[in-house]
Coordinates of C-alpha atoms in Angstrom, one line a residue:
X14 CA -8.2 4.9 6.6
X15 CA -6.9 2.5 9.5
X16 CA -6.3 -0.9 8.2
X17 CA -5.4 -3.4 10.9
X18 CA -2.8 -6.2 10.6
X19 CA -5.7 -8.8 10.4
X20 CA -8.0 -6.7 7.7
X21 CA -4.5 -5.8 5.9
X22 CA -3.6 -9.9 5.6
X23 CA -7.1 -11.0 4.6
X24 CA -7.2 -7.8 1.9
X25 CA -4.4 -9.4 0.4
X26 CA -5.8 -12.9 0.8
X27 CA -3.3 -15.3 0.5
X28 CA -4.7 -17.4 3.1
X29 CA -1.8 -16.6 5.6
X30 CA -1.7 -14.0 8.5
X31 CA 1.6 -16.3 9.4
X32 CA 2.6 -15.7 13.0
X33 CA 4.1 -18.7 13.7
X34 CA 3.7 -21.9 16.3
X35 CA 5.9 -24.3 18.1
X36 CA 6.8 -27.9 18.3
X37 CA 10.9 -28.4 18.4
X38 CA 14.3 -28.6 20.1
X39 CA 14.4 -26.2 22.5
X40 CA 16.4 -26.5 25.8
X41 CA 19.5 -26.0 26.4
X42 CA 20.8 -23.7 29.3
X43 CA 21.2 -19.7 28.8
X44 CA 21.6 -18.2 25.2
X45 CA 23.8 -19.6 23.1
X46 CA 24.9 -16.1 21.0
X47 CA 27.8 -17.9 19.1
X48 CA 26.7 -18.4 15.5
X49 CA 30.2 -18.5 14.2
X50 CA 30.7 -22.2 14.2
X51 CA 30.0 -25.0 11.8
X52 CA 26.3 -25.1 10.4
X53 CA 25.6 -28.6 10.8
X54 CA 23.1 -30.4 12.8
X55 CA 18.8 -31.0 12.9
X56 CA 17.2 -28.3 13.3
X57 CA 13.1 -27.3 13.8
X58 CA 11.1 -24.7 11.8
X59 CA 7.8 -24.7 12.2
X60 CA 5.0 -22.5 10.1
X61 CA 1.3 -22.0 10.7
X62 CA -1.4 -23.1 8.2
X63 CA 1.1 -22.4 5.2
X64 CA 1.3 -26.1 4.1
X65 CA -1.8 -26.0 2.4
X66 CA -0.9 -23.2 0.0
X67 CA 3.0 -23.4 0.0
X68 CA 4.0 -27.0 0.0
X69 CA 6.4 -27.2 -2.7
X70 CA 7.8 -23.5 -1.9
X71 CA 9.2 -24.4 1.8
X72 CA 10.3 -27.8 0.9
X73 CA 11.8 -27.1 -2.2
X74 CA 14.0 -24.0 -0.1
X75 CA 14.5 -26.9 2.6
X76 CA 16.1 -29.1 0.6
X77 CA 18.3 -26.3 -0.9
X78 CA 19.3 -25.3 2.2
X79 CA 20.1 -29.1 3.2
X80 CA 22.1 -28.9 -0.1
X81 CA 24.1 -26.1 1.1
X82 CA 25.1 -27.0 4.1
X83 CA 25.8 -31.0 4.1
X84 CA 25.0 -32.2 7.3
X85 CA 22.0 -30.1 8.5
X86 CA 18.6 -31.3 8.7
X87 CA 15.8 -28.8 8.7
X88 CA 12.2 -30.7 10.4
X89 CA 9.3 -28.2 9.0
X90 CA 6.0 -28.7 11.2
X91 CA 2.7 -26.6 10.3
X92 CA -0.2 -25.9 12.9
X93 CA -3.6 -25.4 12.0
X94 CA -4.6 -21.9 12.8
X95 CA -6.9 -22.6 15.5
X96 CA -4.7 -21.7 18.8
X97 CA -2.1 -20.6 18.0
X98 CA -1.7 -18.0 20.3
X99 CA -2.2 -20.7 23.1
X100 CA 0.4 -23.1 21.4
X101 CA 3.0 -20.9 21.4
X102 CA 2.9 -19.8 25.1
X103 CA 2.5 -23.3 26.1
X104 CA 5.7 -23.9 24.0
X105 CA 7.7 -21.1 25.4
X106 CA 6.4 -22.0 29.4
X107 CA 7.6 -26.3 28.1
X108 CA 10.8 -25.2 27.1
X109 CA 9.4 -26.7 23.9
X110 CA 10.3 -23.7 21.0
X111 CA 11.0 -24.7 17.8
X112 CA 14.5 -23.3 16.8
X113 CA 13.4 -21.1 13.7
X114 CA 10.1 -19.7 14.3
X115 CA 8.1 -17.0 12.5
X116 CA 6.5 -14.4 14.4
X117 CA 5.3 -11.1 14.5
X118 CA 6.7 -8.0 16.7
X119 CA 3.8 -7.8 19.5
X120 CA 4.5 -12.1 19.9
X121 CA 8.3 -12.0 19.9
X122 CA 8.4 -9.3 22.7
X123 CA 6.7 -11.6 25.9
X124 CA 9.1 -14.5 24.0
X125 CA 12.3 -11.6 24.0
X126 CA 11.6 -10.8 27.6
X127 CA 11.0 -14.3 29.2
X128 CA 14.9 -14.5 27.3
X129 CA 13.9 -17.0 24.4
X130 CA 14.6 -14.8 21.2
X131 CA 18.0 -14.6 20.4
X132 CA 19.3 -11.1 20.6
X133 CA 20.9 -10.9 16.6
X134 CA 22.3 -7.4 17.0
X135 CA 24.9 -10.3 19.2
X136 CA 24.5 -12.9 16.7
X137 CA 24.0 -11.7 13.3
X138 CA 24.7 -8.1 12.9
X139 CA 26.3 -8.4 9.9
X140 CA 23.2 -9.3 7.9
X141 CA 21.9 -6.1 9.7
X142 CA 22.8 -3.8 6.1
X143 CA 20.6 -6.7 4.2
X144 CA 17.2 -5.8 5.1
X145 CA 15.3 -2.3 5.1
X146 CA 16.6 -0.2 8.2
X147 CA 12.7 0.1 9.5
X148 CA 12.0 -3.3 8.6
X149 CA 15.2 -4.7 11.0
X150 CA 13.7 -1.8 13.6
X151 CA 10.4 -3.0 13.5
X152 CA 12.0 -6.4 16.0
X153 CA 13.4 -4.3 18.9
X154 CA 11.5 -4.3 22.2
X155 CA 11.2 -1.3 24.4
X156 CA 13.2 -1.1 27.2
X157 CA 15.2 -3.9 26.0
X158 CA 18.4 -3.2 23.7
X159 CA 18.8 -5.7 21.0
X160 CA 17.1 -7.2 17.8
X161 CA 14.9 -10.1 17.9
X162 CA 13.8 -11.2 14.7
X163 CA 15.3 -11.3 10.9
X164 CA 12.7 -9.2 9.1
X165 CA 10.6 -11.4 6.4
X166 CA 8.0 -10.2 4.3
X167 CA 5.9 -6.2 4.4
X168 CA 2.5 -5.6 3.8
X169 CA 0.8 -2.3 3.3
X170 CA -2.0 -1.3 1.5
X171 CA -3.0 1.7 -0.6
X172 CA -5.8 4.1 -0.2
X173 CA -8.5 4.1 -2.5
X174 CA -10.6 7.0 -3.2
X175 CA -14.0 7.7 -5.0
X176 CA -12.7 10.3 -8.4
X177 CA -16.4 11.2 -8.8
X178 CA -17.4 11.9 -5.3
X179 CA -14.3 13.9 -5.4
X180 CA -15.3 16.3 -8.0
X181 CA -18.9 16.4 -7.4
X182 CA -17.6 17.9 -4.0
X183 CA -15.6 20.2 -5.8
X184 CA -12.7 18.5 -4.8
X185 CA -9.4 18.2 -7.2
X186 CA -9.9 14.1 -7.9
X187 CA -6.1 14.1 -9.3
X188 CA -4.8 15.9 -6.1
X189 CA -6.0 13.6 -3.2
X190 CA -5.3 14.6 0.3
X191 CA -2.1 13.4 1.6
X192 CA -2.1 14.6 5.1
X193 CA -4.5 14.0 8.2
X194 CA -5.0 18.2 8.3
X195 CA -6.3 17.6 4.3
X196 CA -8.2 14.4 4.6
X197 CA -10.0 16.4 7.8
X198 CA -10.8 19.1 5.4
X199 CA -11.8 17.3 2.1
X200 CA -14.5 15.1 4.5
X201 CA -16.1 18.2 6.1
X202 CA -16.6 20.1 2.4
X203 CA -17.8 16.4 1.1
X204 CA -20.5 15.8 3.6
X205 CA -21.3 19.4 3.4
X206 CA -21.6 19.4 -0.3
X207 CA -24.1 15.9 0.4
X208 CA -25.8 17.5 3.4
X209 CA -23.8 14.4 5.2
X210 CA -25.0 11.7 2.6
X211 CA -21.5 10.9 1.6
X212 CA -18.8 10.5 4.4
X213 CA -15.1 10.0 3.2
X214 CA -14.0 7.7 5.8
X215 CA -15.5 5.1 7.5
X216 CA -12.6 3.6 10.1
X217 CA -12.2 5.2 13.6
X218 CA -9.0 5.8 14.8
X219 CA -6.4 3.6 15.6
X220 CA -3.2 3.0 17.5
X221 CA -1.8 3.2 13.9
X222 CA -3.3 6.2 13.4
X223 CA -2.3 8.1 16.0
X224 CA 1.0 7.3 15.3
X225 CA 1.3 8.1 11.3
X226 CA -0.6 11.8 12.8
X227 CA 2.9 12.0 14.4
X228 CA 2.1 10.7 18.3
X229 CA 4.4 10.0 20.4
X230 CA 2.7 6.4 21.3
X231 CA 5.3 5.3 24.4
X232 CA 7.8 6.9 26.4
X233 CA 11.3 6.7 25.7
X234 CA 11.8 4.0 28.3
X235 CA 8.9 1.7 26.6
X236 CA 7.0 1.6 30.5
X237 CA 4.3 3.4 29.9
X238 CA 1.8 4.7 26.9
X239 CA 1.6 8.2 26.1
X240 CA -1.2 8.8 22.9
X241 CA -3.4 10.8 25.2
X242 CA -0.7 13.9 25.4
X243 CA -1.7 17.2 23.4
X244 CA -1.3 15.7 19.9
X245 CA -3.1 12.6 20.7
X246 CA -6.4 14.9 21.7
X247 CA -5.9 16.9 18.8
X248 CA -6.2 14.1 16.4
X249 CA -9.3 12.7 18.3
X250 CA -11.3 15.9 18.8
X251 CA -10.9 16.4 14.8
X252 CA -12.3 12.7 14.6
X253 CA -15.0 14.0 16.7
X254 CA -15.7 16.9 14.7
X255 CA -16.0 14.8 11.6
X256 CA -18.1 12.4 13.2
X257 CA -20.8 14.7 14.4
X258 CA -20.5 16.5 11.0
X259 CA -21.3 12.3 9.4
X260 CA -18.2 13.4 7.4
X261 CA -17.0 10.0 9.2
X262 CA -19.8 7.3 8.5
X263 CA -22.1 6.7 11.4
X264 CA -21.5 3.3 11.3
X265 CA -18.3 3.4 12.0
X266 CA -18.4 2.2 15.6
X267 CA -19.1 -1.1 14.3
X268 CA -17.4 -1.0 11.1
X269 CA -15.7 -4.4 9.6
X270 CA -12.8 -4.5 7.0
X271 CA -16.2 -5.9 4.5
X272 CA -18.6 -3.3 5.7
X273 CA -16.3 -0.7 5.0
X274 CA -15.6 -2.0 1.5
X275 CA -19.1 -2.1 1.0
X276 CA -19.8 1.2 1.5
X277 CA -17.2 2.2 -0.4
X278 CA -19.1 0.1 -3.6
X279 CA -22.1 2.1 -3.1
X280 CA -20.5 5.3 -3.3
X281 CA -21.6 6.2 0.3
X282 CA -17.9 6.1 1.2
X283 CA -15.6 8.2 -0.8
X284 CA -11.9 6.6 0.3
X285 CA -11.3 3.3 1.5
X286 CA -8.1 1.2 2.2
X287 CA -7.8 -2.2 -0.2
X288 CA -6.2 -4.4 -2.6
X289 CA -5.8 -5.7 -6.2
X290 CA -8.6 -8.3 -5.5
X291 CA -10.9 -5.2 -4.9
X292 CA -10.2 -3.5 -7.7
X293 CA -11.4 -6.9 -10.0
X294 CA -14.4 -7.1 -7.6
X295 CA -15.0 -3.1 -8.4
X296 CA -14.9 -4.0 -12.1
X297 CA -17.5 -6.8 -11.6
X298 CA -20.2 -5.4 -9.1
X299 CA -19.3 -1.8 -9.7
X300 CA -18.1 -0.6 -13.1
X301 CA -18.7 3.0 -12.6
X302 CA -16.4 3.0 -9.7
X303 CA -13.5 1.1 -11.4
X304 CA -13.3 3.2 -13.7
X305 CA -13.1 6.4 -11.9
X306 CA -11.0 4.6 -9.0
X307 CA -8.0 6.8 -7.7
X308 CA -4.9 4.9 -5.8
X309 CA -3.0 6.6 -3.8
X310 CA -1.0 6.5 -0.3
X311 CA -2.1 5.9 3.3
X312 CA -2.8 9.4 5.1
X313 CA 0.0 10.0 7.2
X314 CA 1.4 13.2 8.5
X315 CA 4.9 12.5 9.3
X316 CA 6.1 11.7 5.7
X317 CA 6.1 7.7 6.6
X318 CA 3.2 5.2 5.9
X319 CA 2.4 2.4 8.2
X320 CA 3.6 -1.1 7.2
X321 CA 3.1 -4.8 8.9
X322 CA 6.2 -6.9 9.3
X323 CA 6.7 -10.7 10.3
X324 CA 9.9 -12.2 11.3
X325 CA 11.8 -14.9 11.8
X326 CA 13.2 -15.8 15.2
X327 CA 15.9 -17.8 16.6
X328 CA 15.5 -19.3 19.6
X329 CA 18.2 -18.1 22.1
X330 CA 17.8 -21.8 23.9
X331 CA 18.6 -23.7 20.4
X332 CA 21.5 -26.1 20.7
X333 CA 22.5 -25.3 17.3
X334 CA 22.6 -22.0 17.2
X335 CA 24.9 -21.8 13.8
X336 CA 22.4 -23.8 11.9
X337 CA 19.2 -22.0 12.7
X338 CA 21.1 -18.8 12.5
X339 CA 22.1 -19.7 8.8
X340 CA 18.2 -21.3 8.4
X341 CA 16.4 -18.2 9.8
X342 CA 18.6 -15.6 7.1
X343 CA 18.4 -18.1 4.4
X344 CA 14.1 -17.7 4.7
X345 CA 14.9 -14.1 4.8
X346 CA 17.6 -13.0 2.4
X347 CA 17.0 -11.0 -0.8
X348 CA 16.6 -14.5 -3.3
X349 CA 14.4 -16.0 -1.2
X350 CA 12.0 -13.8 -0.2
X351 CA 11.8 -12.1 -3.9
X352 CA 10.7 -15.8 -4.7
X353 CA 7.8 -16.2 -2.2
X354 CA 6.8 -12.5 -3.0
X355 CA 6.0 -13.6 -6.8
X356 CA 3.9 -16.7 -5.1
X357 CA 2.1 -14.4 -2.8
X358 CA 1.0 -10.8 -2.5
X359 CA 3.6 -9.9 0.2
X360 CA 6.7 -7.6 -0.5
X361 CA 10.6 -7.8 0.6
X362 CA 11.8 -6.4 3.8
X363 CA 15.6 -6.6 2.1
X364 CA 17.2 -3.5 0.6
X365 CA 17.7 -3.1 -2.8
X366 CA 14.5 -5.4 -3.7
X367 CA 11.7 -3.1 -3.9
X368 CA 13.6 -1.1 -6.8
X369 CA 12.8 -4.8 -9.0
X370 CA 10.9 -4.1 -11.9
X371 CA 8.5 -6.7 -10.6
X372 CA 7.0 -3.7 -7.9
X373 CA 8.0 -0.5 -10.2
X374 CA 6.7 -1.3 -13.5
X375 CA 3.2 -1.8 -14.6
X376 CA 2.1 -3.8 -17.1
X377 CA -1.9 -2.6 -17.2
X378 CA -3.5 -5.2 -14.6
X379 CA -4.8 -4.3 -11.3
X380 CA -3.0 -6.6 -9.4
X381 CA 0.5 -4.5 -10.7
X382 CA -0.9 -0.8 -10.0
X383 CA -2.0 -1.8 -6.5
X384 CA 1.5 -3.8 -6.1
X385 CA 3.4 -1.1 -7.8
X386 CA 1.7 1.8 -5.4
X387 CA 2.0 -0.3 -2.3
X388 CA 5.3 -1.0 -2.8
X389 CA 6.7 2.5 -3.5
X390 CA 5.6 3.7 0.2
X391 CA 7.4 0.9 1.7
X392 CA 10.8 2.2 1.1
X393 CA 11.0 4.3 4.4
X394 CA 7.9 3.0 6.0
X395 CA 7.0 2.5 9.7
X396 CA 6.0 -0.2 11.5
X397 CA 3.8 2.2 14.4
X398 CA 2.0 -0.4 16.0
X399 CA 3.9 -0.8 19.2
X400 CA 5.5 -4.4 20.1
X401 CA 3.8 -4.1 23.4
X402 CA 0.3 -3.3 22.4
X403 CA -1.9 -6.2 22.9
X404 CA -5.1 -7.3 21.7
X405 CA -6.6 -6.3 24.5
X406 CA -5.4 -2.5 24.5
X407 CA -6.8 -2.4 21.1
X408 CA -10.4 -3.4 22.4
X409 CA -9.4 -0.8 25.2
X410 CA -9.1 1.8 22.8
X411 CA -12.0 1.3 20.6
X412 CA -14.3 1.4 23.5
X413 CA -13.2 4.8 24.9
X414 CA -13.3 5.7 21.2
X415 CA -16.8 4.7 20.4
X416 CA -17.7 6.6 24.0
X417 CA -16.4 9.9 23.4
X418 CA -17.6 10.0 19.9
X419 CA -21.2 9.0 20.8
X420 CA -20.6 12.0 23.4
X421 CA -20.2 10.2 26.6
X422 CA -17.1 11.3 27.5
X423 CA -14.8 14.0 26.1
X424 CA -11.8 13.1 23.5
X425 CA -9.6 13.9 26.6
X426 CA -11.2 11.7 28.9
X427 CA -11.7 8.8 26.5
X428 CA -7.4 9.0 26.0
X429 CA -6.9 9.2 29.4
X430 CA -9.2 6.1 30.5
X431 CA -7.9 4.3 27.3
X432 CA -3.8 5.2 28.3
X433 CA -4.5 4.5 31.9
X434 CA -6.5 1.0 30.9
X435 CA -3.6 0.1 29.0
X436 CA -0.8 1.0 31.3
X437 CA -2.5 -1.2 33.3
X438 CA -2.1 -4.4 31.5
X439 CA 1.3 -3.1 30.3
X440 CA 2.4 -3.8 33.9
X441 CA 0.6 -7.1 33.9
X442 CA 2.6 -8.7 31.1
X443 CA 5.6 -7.9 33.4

């Protein structure tokens, strides 16, 4: 059920988990928020590891944009993969920030704070009504008013679920659960109905979890984590409960995005997140499967489905603030990121674009029902991951999680330690 920004991107393979890097013009002295003058000028964007697969897309909308706006000249650099998150904080301690860069929420908040993303609710707010209202949410920082990113391209992913398992458990395979309440109760009646041979999930909880079960994840002043409050337990004790009832595979302490998928092949897992290139791989290795394969929507309980956002930042230290305002919306706007969603399996953070034919109407493959699914719980979907959550906190979580639920410490206790760990390093990053 949880699918992590990294298993989300390589699900939808495209060869891009696209935060960005850095190589530019930065400098400059203070922000420059004035984007109202003449877009003219050279300008750095810079991408990583997309040049292999997207060549012709960014040069062809560089040279548009050079079109446009006679005068401007747009330098586009792409890094390897490897480093990147050490490239772009030795860019950002160098003074050395490309002007247009693409990032993620949890990398533009250090880059925010340190004063290096430009604030757009200053400098652009009238694109604001462009883009999805949770999509332009998804860059704000906690404890830091302001917007620090354009919004590029969504990801989400459906839920697939066994139909067969479903009824052999006497379960209603055209009514899967919707809620985390239902999902609980569907997986205690399956492995009882399998005397525990067949669990329903095989993901522990995340962050992401926690927060689509309705969590409050932060305070209001974004200073200090909160998942461990009454809710938080509740959610992980009925994790618990499902674990020691193997309604939640066994293996799920050490489960991967691919060993989850394969027990979902083997019918030992009955609902699994995915893609459209796992429904082709069902109909190879797995016919049975594909064709009693339901689709439906991640489990939330607050009515709002997870989603993964990049951006686009401006760097508040450019000396051309006009031109890599004008670059960074011209990536983003409605045309142009319709045009690299037909290219890629990605979807529009702009309003209006997800009601495009191209993500409401299928035409019988399996890449359209997956798009066509995914794309209809973006409309008012949440990014719940929070900005400040770190790699590390994630590791911090999943090791009090994998204590309490081999019984070493109580769901309460496992929250607390976790909350308190990560507290901890939330002071660190300043």
């Amino acid at each position: 059920m949880p699918v992590s920004r990294r298993a989300l991107a390589a699900a939808f393979a495209v060869c891009v988990v696209l935060p960005l890097s850095a190589c530019g013009s930065g400098g400059g002295d203070g922000a420059a928020t004035d984007a109202s003058g003449k877009v003219e000028g050279d300008i750095t964007f810079q991408t990583w590891n997309l040049r292999a697969n997207f060549k012709d897309y960014f040069e062809g909308l560089i040279a548009d944009f050079e079109k446009k706006y006679p005068g401007t000249d747009v330098k586009w650099i792409d890094q390897p993969a490897e480093g990147y998150a050490d490239k772009i904080s030795a860019d950002a301690a160098g003074g050395t920030l490309p002007d247009v860069v693409n990032v993620s929420p949890d990398l533009v908040a250090p880059l925010a704070k340190a004063g290096l993303a430009l604030d757009l609710d200053k400098a652009a707010s009238r694109y604001e009504k462009e883009y999805l209202p949770g999509a332009w949410a998804s860059h704000r920082i906690p404890g830091m008013t302001g917007t620090y990113a354009f919004p590029w391209y969504l990801n989400t992913g459906p839920l697939f679920y066994n139909k067969t398992l479903f009824k052999e458990a006497g379960l209603d395979a055209e009514q899967p659960p919707k809620t985390y309440d239902e999902v609980f109760d569907a997986a205690l009646r399956m492995a009882e109905k399998t005397d525990g041979e067949v669990a329903t999930l095989a993901n522990v909880p995340t962050i992401e979890d926690f927060g689509r079960y309705g969590v409050q994840l932060m305070n209001k002043e974004g200073d200090a984590f909160t998942f461990n409050d009454a809710k938080g337990v509740e959610l992980f004790t009925k994790y618990k409960e499902l674990y020691d009832a193997k309604a939640l595979d066994p293996q799920a302490l050490t489960a991967t995005p691919e060993s989850s998928g394969k027990k979902f092949l083997t019918g030992a897992v009955a609902m699994n997140p995915g893609s459209a290139l796992d429904l082709g791989n069902f109909k190879k290795q797995a016919p049975n499967l594909y064709k009693n394969i339901g689709i439906t929507d991640q489990i939330t309980s607050t009515g709002h489905v997870n989603m993964y956002v990049m951006g686009v930042m401006v760097n508040a230290q450019t000396k051309r603030t006009p031109a890599a305002v004008a670059f960074a919306h011209y990536v983003t706007d409605a045309a142009h990121q319709m045009s690299f969603a037909q290219q890629v399996a990605i979807f529009p953070s702009t309003a209006g674009s997800l009601d495009d034919p191209y993500f409401t109407k299928e035409d019988g493959t399996d890449e359209t029902r997956v798009r066509v699914a995914a794309a209809k719980s973006l409309k008012n979907a949440v990014n719940y991951t929070p900005v400040l959550f770190s790699e590390q906190m994630k590791t911090e979580l999943r090791n009090e999680v994998a204590k309490a639920l081999q019984g070493k410490e109580s769901p309460k206790e496992a929250l607390d330690n976790a909350v308190e760990a990560c507290n901890r390093l939330l002071q660190q990053q300043g």
